[in-house]
Amino acid sequence: LEAPLAAIVGEVCRPRLLGENFDNVFEKPVPSGARVAVVGTQSHVARMSDALLARGLTPLPCPIGRIVSLDFDGVFADFDEYDWLVFTSANGVDVFFERCRALNIDHRLFARHRFAAVGAHTAERLADFGFYADLVPSAQTTRALIEALKNIAPREKVAVLCAKAGNPLLNKAGVRYDLYEVIYDLDALSRAARAVQGAKYVTFGSFGGASALLEFAPLPEGVRAVCIGEETAKALHVRGITPLVAAVPGAEAMADRILQEESCKD
């Protein structure tokens, strides 16, 4: 490698190197709030960390899982049979449309289908691909999604597009296609376990992620767990731990729950 070279290490460096306004960069507040270990896939960790930073809390990013796409091409062969496409996660939306791109599938194929999403974040990810959810249950849970489908589409055929470790209740909603699985890395779990030791809180965005970390190492005394929803909280309950649970599923609500807990202690 020969000069000149420039490495942008972080956002502080960006304005000077890219010719942007550099005024007051060092005057921006640095988070000084409670330290929060953020456990999950890379995308969840990034989203959760942003929510914590926005509230003055200090995230300790702990990505422990990677998304591995599975063979679900059968759904495309049977596409004409379905009236509804049901997505249970934003990761599932990404995997599905990445496969569509790889297979050169024209999006006009979806013209007659309706879309359901388990929650607001999944619906937002669908919208990023140009599709707007016809159904998002207000409770934003798997059970609520299944009940809503029963009421709205009792006789219509449903394709459920989910993770391999998705809630078994999804089998009752329609024909299930496992889009991906999350593989947990032992080195990443070890790093996360060490990070949790220095945290006041640890957040979990899925049942699988919580189970993977807690099977690897017990939750240290004094560290409070925060879960995205009641399904995730079950991974703590079976171990005799009572976690905090977000009012509604989502990174922002989880961060708000931590702030609420902090304000109660002040």
Tab-separated table of C-alpha atoms in Angstrom:
chain	number	residue	atom	x	y	z
A	1	LEU	CA	0.000	0.000	0.000
A	2	GLU	CA	1.335	3.397	-0.948
A	3	ALA	CA	0.576	6.890	0.332
A	4	PRO	CA	-1.614	8.850	0.341
A	5	LEU	CA	-4.052	6.766	2.364
A	6	ALA	CA	-6.821	7.839	4.727
A	7	ALA	CA	-8.587	5.651	7.271
A	8	ILE	CA	-11.870	6.924	8.708
A	9	VAL	CA	-11.821	5.519	12.231
A	10	GLY	CA	-15.101	6.964	13.465
A	11	GLU	CA	-17.721	9.658	13.083
A	12	VAL	CA	-15.437	12.261	14.676
A	13	CYS	CA	-13.005	11.853	11.771
A	14	ARG	CA	-15.626	11.852	9.034
A	15	PRO	CA	-16.348	15.606	8.699
A	16	ARG	CA	-12.700	16.652	8.257
A	17	LEU	CA	-11.858	13.884	5.780
A	18	LEU	CA	-15.030	14.291	3.740
A	19	GLY	CA	-14.936	18.073	3.700
A	20	GLU	CA	-18.001	18.487	5.899
A	21	ASN	CA	-18.545	21.077	8.612
A	22	PHE	CA	-16.227	20.230	11.503
A	23	ASP	CA	-17.536	22.846	13.950
A	24	ASN	CA	-18.455	21.668	17.449
A	25	VAL	CA	-17.755	17.961	16.780
A	26	PHE	CA	-16.085	17.628	20.163
A	27	GLU	CA	-18.921	19.457	21.909
A	28	LYS	CA	-21.385	16.630	21.260
A	29	PRO	CA	-22.399	14.926	24.503
A	30	VAL	CA	-20.823	11.586	25.293
A	31	PRO	CA	-23.186	9.027	26.862
A	32	SER	CA	-22.542	8.711	30.559
A	33	GLY	CA	-25.577	6.723	31.637
A	34	ALA	CA	-25.908	3.131	32.716
A	35	ARG	CA	-23.862	0.536	30.841
A	36	VAL	CA	-26.070	-1.854	28.885
A	37	ALA	CA	-24.830	-5.089	27.279
A	38	VAL	CA	-26.745	-5.560	24.020
A	39	VAL	CA	-27.054	-9.201	22.960
A	40	GLY	CA	-28.346	-10.515	19.631
A	41	THR	CA	-27.695	-10.549	15.914
A	42	GLN	CA	-25.643	-7.768	14.336
A	43	SER	CA	-28.706	-5.933	13.020
A	44	HIS	CA	-30.508	-6.059	16.360
A	45	VAL	CA	-27.407	-4.957	18.267
A	46	ALA	CA	-26.960	-1.953	15.961
A	47	ARG	CA	-30.610	-0.910	16.282
A	48	MET	CA	-30.653	-1.361	20.057
A	49	SER	CA	-27.363	0.482	20.513
A	50	ASP	CA	-28.693	3.482	18.576
A	51	ALA	CA	-31.792	3.592	20.796
A	52	LEU	CA	-29.654	3.504	23.949
A	53	LEU	CA	-27.275	6.191	22.705
A	54	ALA	CA	-30.212	8.456	21.869
A	55	ARG	CA	-31.255	8.251	25.519
A	56	GLY	CA	-27.833	8.899	27.002
A	57	LEU	CA	-27.228	5.280	27.970
A	58	THR	CA	-23.975	3.472	27.204
A	59	PRO	CA	-24.324	0.384	24.992
A	60	LEU	CA	-21.863	-2.511	25.141
A	61	PRO	CA	-22.469	-4.202	21.748
A	62	CYS	CA	-22.446	-8.010	21.998
A	63	PRO	CA	-23.332	-9.582	18.627
A	64	ILE	CA	-23.469	-13.329	19.236
A	65	GLY	CA	-25.386	-14.716	16.263
A	66	ARG	CA	-25.183	-14.667	12.488
A	67	ILE	CA	-28.039	-15.203	10.053
A	68	VAL	CA	-27.737	-18.250	7.788
A	69	SER	CA	-30.245	-18.559	4.948
A	70	LEU	CA	-31.977	-21.932	4.493
A	71	ASP	CA	-33.468	-23.576	1.405
A	72	PHE	CA	-37.015	-22.264	1.132
A	73	ASP	CA	-37.386	-22.167	-2.659
A	74	GLY	CA	-40.428	-24.399	-2.361
A	75	VAL	CA	-42.507	-21.345	-1.471
A	76	PHE	CA	-41.944	-19.919	-4.951
A	77	ALA	CA	-43.090	-23.134	-6.621
A	78	ASP	CA	-46.346	-22.993	-4.634
A	79	PHE	CA	-46.770	-19.250	-4.787
A	80	ASP	CA	-50.085	-19.189	-6.635
A	81	GLU	CA	-51.703	-21.203	-3.836
A	82	TYR	CA	-51.291	-18.481	-1.209
A	83	ASP	CA	-53.338	-15.400	-0.456
A	84	TRP	CA	-51.177	-14.132	2.427
A	85	LEU	CA	-47.447	-13.868	3.049
A	86	VAL	CA	-46.712	-13.594	6.771
A	87	PHE	CA	-43.367	-12.301	8.042
A	88	THR	CA	-42.365	-12.748	11.667
A	89	SER	CA	-39.118	-10.727	11.702
A	90	ALA	CA	-37.205	-8.046	9.851
A	91	ASN	CA	-34.395	-10.566	9.323
A	92	GLY	CA	-36.878	-12.801	7.537
A	93	VAL	CA	-37.878	-9.954	5.237
A	94	ASP	CA	-34.221	-9.366	4.319
A	95	VAL	CA	-33.508	-13.053	3.674
A	96	PHE	CA	-36.667	-13.494	1.603
A	97	PHE	CA	-36.049	-10.573	-0.723
A	98	GLU	CA	-32.356	-11.315	-1.040
A	99	ARG	CA	-33.383	-14.724	-2.373
A	100	CYS	CA	-35.910	-13.094	-4.706
A	101	ARG	CA	-33.100	-10.967	-6.100
A	102	ALA	CA	-30.822	-13.971	-6.515
A	103	LEU	CA	-33.558	-15.833	-8.431
A	104	ASN	CA	-34.454	-12.749	-10.537
A	105	ILE	CA	-38.036	-12.873	-9.311
A	106	ASP	CA	-40.129	-10.005	-10.617
A	107	HIS	CA	-41.919	-8.265	-7.744
A	108	ARG	CA	-45.085	-8.115	-9.844
A	109	LEU	CA	-45.449	-11.767	-8.857
A	110	PHE	CA	-46.686	-10.487	-5.484
A	111	ALA	CA	-49.458	-8.320	-6.945
A	112	ARG	CA	-52.326	-10.511	-5.731
A	113	HIS	CA	-50.870	-11.298	-2.317
A	114	ARG	CA	-51.494	-9.581	0.957
A	115	PHE	CA	-48.798	-9.126	3.577
A	116	ALA	CA	-48.826	-9.518	7.351
A	117	ALA	CA	-46.061	-8.502	9.767
A	118	VAL	CA	-45.697	-9.435	13.413
A	119	GLY	CA	-44.772	-5.905	14.473
A	120	ALA	CA	-43.981	-2.361	13.441
A	121	HIS	CA	-40.273	-2.933	12.779
A	122	THR	CA	-40.984	-5.888	10.490
A	123	ALA	CA	-43.606	-3.812	8.687
A	124	GLU	CA	-41.098	-0.977	8.239
A	125	ARG	CA	-38.594	-3.380	6.726
A	126	LEU	CA	-41.262	-4.609	4.303
A	127	ALA	CA	-41.929	-1.007	3.317
A	128	ASP	CA	-38.227	-0.602	2.513
A	129	PHE	CA	-38.779	-3.158	-0.265
A	130	GLY	CA	-41.895	-1.368	-1.481
A	131	PHE	CA	-44.545	-3.538	0.213
A	132	TYR	CA	-46.931	-2.238	2.859
A	133	ALA	CA	-48.326	-4.626	5.432
A	134	ASP	CA	-52.074	-5.225	5.256
A	135	LEU	CA	-52.029	-6.582	8.794
A	136	VAL	CA	-49.945	-5.656	11.851
A	137	PRO	CA	-51.481	-6.815	15.150
A	138	SER	CA	-51.707	-4.138	17.809
A	139	ALA	CA	-50.175	-6.429	20.429
A	140	GLN	CA	-47.202	-7.196	18.112
A	141	THR	CA	-46.847	-10.803	19.278
A	142	THR	CA	-46.952	-14.162	17.501
A	143	ARG	CA	-50.145	-15.131	19.298
A	144	ALA	CA	-51.844	-11.846	18.360
A	145	LEU	CA	-50.771	-12.276	14.744
A	146	ILE	CA	-52.264	-15.770	14.567
A	147	GLU	CA	-55.548	-14.621	16.126
A	148	ALA	CA	-55.779	-11.658	13.755
A	149	LEU	CA	-55.250	-13.927	10.738
A	150	LYS	CA	-57.998	-16.257	11.965
A	151	ASN	CA	-60.420	-13.336	12.156
A	152	ILE	CA	-59.465	-11.630	8.901
A	153	ALA	CA	-58.635	-14.567	6.654
A	154	PRO	CA	-60.308	-17.696	8.058
A	155	ARG	CA	-60.590	-19.433	4.658
A	156	GLU	CA	-57.574	-18.005	2.860
A	157	LYS	CA	-54.283	-19.813	2.392
A	158	VAL	CA	-51.333	-18.465	4.340
A	159	ALA	CA	-47.583	-18.877	3.873
A	160	VAL	CA	-45.733	-18.279	7.144
A	161	LEU	CA	-42.177	-17.062	6.494
A	162	CYS	CA	-40.139	-17.329	9.677
A	163	ALA	CA	-36.962	-18.411	11.435
A	164	LYS	CA	-36.236	-22.092	11.995
A	165	ALA	CA	-36.449	-21.483	15.743
A	166	GLY	CA	-39.692	-19.540	15.402
A	167	ASN	CA	-42.589	-20.050	17.780
A	168	PRO	CA	-44.260	-23.488	17.261
A	169	LEU	CA	-47.621	-21.708	17.358
A	170	LEU	CA	-46.846	-20.474	13.842
A	171	ASN	CA	-47.539	-23.978	12.538
A	172	LYS	CA	-51.222	-23.297	13.228
A	173	ALA	CA	-51.280	-20.129	11.151
A	174	GLY	CA	-50.632	-21.704	7.749
A	175	VAL	CA	-47.968	-23.500	5.733
A	176	ARG	CA	-44.650	-22.777	7.355
A	177	TYR	CA	-41.396	-22.039	5.503
A	178	ASP	CA	-38.214	-21.662	7.560
A	179	LEU	CA	-36.205	-18.905	5.903
A	180	TYR	CA	-33.126	-18.832	8.109
A	181	GLU	CA	-31.514	-19.921	11.327
A	182	VAL	CA	-29.263	-18.068	13.737
A	183	ILE	CA	-25.876	-19.650	14.413
A	184	TYR	CA	-24.295	-18.686	17.728
A	185	ASP	CA	-20.523	-18.347	17.885
A	186	LEU	CA	-18.687	-19.600	20.987
A	187	ASP	CA	-16.027	-16.869	20.859
A	188	ALA	CA	-18.737	-14.225	20.550
A	189	LEU	CA	-20.631	-15.761	23.464
A	190	SER	CA	-17.459	-15.639	25.559
A	191	ARG	CA	-16.933	-11.958	24.729
A	192	ALA	CA	-20.575	-11.212	25.527
A	193	ALA	CA	-20.344	-13.002	28.888
A	194	ARG	CA	-17.348	-10.838	29.814
A	195	ALA	CA	-19.140	-7.666	28.706
A	196	VAL	CA	-22.183	-8.511	30.822
A	197	GLN	CA	-19.923	-8.679	33.875
A	198	GLY	CA	-19.307	-4.940	33.533
A	199	ALA	CA	-22.893	-3.951	32.734
A	200	LYS	CA	-25.831	-2.814	34.797
A	201	TYR	CA	-28.359	-4.196	32.312
A	202	VAL	CA	-28.360	-6.750	29.518
A	203	THR	CA	-30.928	-6.685	26.717
A	204	PHE	CA	-32.300	-9.674	24.837
A	205	GLY	CA	-34.152	-9.366	21.543
A	206	SER	CA	-35.089	-13.025	21.077
A	207	PHE	CA	-35.757	-16.228	22.980
A	208	GLY	CA	-32.928	-17.953	21.106
A	209	GLY	CA	-30.362	-15.281	21.881
A	210	ALA	CA	-31.263	-15.191	25.555
A	211	SER	CA	-31.118	-18.982	25.802
A	212	ALA	CA	-27.774	-19.175	23.995
A	213	LEU	CA	-26.059	-16.711	26.339
A	214	LEU	CA	-27.602	-18.027	29.549
A	215	GLU	CA	-26.698	-21.605	28.638
A	216	PHE	CA	-23.130	-20.433	28.082
A	217	ALA	CA	-22.846	-18.413	31.299
A	218	PRO	CA	-25.246	-17.526	34.137
A	219	LEU	CA	-26.455	-13.963	34.535
A	220	PRO	CA	-24.126	-12.194	37.022
A	221	GLU	CA	-25.650	-11.077	40.287
A	222	GLY	CA	-26.814	-7.473	40.139
A	223	VAL	CA	-27.213	-7.369	36.332
A	224	ARG	CA	-30.833	-6.758	35.307
A	225	ALA	CA	-32.162	-8.458	32.177
A	226	VAL	CA	-34.435	-6.549	29.787
A	227	CYS	CA	-36.499	-8.439	27.187
A	228	ILE	CA	-38.187	-7.303	24.007
A	229	GLY	CA	-41.378	-9.229	24.844
A	230	GLU	CA	-42.997	-11.951	26.902
A	231	GLU	CA	-41.896	-14.772	24.573
A	232	THR	CA	-38.257	-13.774	25.043
A	233	ALA	CA	-38.818	-13.372	28.779
A	234	LYS	CA	-39.705	-17.067	29.007
A	235	ALA	CA	-36.014	-17.887	28.508
A	236	LEU	CA	-35.361	-16.015	31.757
A	237	HIS	CA	-38.386	-17.299	33.659
A	238	VAL	CA	-37.380	-20.951	33.202
A	239	ARG	CA	-34.099	-20.066	34.909
A	240	GLY	CA	-35.778	-18.375	37.843
A	241	ILE	CA	-35.008	-14.838	36.624
A	242	THR	CA	-37.614	-12.084	36.467
A	243	PRO	CA	-36.646	-9.650	33.698
A	244	LEU	CA	-37.920	-6.226	32.780
A	245	VAL	CA	-40.113	-6.398	29.663
A	246	ALA	CA	-40.672	-3.644	27.110
A	247	ALA	CA	-44.177	-2.159	26.978
A	248	VAL	CA	-44.289	-2.996	23.263
A	249	PRO	CA	-41.759	-4.992	21.224
A	250	GLY	CA	-38.977	-2.804	19.856
A	251	ALA	CA	-35.572	-1.309	20.582
A	252	GLU	CA	-36.958	2.092	21.546
A	253	ALA	CA	-39.408	0.599	24.037
A	254	MET	CA	-36.639	-1.515	25.577
A	255	ALA	CA	-34.447	1.561	26.016
A	256	ASP	CA	-37.387	3.449	27.512
A	257	ARG	CA	-37.959	0.595	29.964
A	258	ILE	CA	-34.380	0.955	31.175
A	259	LEU	CA	-34.827	4.707	31.602
A	260	GLN	CA	-38.003	4.078	33.556
A	261	GLU	CA	-36.157	1.687	35.849
A	262	GLU	CA	-33.332	4.181	36.316
A	263	SER	CA	-35.746	6.994	37.179
A	264	CYS	CA	-37.428	4.800	39.799
A	265	LYS	CA	-34.080	4.386	41.552
A	266	ASP	CA	-33.268	8.109	41.589
